[in-house]
Amino acid sequence: AINKSLSTLGNCIAALAERSGKGKGSKQIPYRDSTLTLLLKDSLGGNSRTVMIAALSPAAVNYDETLSTLRYADRARHI
């Protein structure tokens, strides 16, 4: 369930970033696809400021996870 929620959160962030880059488009933001995104709806798409903290690891074994986290945070930054 948490993976589905995080995946849906990623989809919402990507849709919001795309919409903010191109102006107010008709792209539907999938807030209702999970409980997590429904709860965060006002924070993500509203007029509030939201902080995302990305936990990174300098260890070589965690390279893929760190890269994935940085990409996720970069998408969130473009909202």
mmCIF file of C-alpha atoms in Angstrom:
data_model
loop_
_atom_site.group_PDB
_atom_site.id
_atom_site.type_symbol
_atom_site.label_atom_id
_atom_site.label_comp_id
_atom_site.label_asym_id
_atom_site.label_seq_id
_atom_site.Cartn_x
_atom_site.Cartn_y
_atom_site.Cartn_z
ATOM 1 C CA ALA A 1 0.000 0.000 0.000
ATOM 2 C CA ILE A 2 2.852 2.415 0.782
ATOM 3 C CA ASN A 3 4.486 1.764 -2.599
ATOM 4 C CA LYS A 4 1.202 2.531 -4.373
ATOM 5 C CA SER A 5 0.825 5.731 -2.366
ATOM 6 C CA LEU A 6 4.386 6.842 -3.117
ATOM 7 C CA SER A 7 3.956 5.994 -6.778
ATOM 8 C CA THR A 8 0.745 8.018 -6.899
ATOM 9 C CA LEU A 9 2.481 10.880 -5.092
ATOM 10 C CA GLY A 10 5.156 10.783 -7.789
ATOM 11 C CA ASN A 11 2.473 10.907 -10.480
ATOM 12 C CA CYS A 12 0.841 13.904 -8.792
ATOM 13 C CA ILE A 13 4.173 15.705 -8.517
ATOM 14 C CA ALA A 14 4.971 15.007 -12.165
ATOM 15 C CA ALA A 15 1.542 16.242 -13.290
ATOM 16 C CA LEU A 16 1.795 19.385 -11.158
ATOM 17 C CA ALA A 17 5.320 20.117 -12.418
ATOM 18 C CA GLU A 18 4.160 19.705 -16.006
ATOM 19 C CA ARG A 19 1.157 21.920 -15.403
ATOM 20 C CA SER A 20 3.173 24.667 -13.708
ATOM 21 C CA GLY A 21 5.704 24.681 -16.541
ATOM 22 C CA LYS A 22 3.066 25.086 -19.237
ATOM 23 C CA GLY A 23 0.533 27.201 -17.375
ATOM 24 C CA LYS A 24 -2.877 26.059 -16.222
ATOM 25 C CA GLY A 25 -3.560 23.142 -18.527
ATOM 26 C CA SER A 26 -6.332 20.597 -18.575
ATOM 27 C CA LYS A 27 -4.157 17.779 -17.239
ATOM 28 C CA GLN A 28 -5.992 15.949 -14.462
ATOM 29 C CA ILE A 29 -4.037 15.629 -11.207
ATOM 30 C CA PRO A 30 -4.622 12.107 -9.752
ATOM 31 C CA TYR A 31 -5.224 13.154 -6.126
ATOM 32 C CA ARG A 32 -7.970 10.558 -5.582
ATOM 33 C CA ASP A 33 -5.789 7.585 -6.537
ATOM 34 C CA SER A 34 -4.506 7.137 -2.972
ATOM 35 C CA THR A 35 -5.289 8.277 0.548
ATOM 36 C CA LEU A 36 -1.862 9.899 0.913
ATOM 37 C CA THR A 37 -2.297 12.180 -2.090
ATOM 38 C CA LEU A 38 -5.859 12.995 -1.081
ATOM 39 C CA LEU A 39 -4.591 14.131 2.341
ATOM 40 C CA LEU A 40 -1.761 16.158 0.779
ATOM 41 C CA LYS A 41 -3.948 17.745 -1.911
ATOM 42 C CA ASP A 42 -4.019 21.220 -0.347
ATOM 43 C CA SER A 43 -0.291 21.168 0.390
ATOM 44 C CA LEU A 44 0.688 20.042 -3.096
ATOM 45 C CA GLY A 45 -1.614 22.025 -5.337
ATOM 46 C CA GLY A 46 -2.704 24.893 -3.144
ATOM 47 C CA ASN A 47 -1.172 28.216 -2.262
ATOM 48 C CA SER A 48 0.868 26.828 0.611
ATOM 49 C CA ARG A 49 4.578 26.223 0.862
ATOM 50 C CA THR A 50 5.648 22.613 1.157
ATOM 51 C CA VAL A 51 9.089 21.384 2.186
ATOM 52 C CA MET A 52 10.513 18.109 0.951
ATOM 53 C CA ILE A 53 13.458 16.621 2.771
ATOM 54 C CA ALA A 54 15.481 14.086 0.789
ATOM 55 C CA ALA A 55 17.571 11.624 2.805
ATOM 56 C CA LEU A 56 20.693 10.676 0.846
ATOM 57 C CA SER A 57 23.485 8.198 1.502
ATOM 58 C CA PRO A 58 27.126 8.595 0.457
ATOM 59 C CA ALA A 59 27.623 4.806 0.388
ATOM 60 C CA ALA A 60 28.239 3.235 -3.012
ATOM 61 C CA VAL A 61 25.768 0.415 -2.310
ATOM 62 C CA ASN A 62 22.964 2.987 -2.055
ATOM 63 C CA TYR A 63 23.789 4.762 -5.327
ATOM 64 C CA ASP A 64 20.581 3.719 -7.127
ATOM 65 C CA GLU A 65 18.338 4.723 -4.211
ATOM 66 C CA THR A 66 20.128 8.057 -3.823
ATOM 67 C CA LEU A 67 19.822 8.809 -7.535
ATOM 68 C CA SER A 68 16.128 7.906 -7.491
ATOM 69 C CA THR A 69 15.564 10.156 -4.468
ATOM 70 C CA LEU A 70 17.344 13.062 -6.150
ATOM 71 C CA ARG A 71 15.241 12.679 -9.293
ATOM 72 C CA TYR A 72 12.076 12.576 -7.196
ATOM 73 C CA ALA A 73 13.090 15.701 -5.294
ATOM 74 C CA ASP A 74 13.957 17.465 -8.539
ATOM 75 C CA ARG A 75 10.487 16.764 -9.908
ATOM 76 C CA ALA A 76 8.972 18.105 -6.682
ATOM 77 C CA ARG A 77 11.091 21.257 -6.974
ATOM 78 C CA HIS A 78 9.454 22.116 -10.310
ATOM 79 C CA ILE A 79 5.944 22.412 -8.881
#
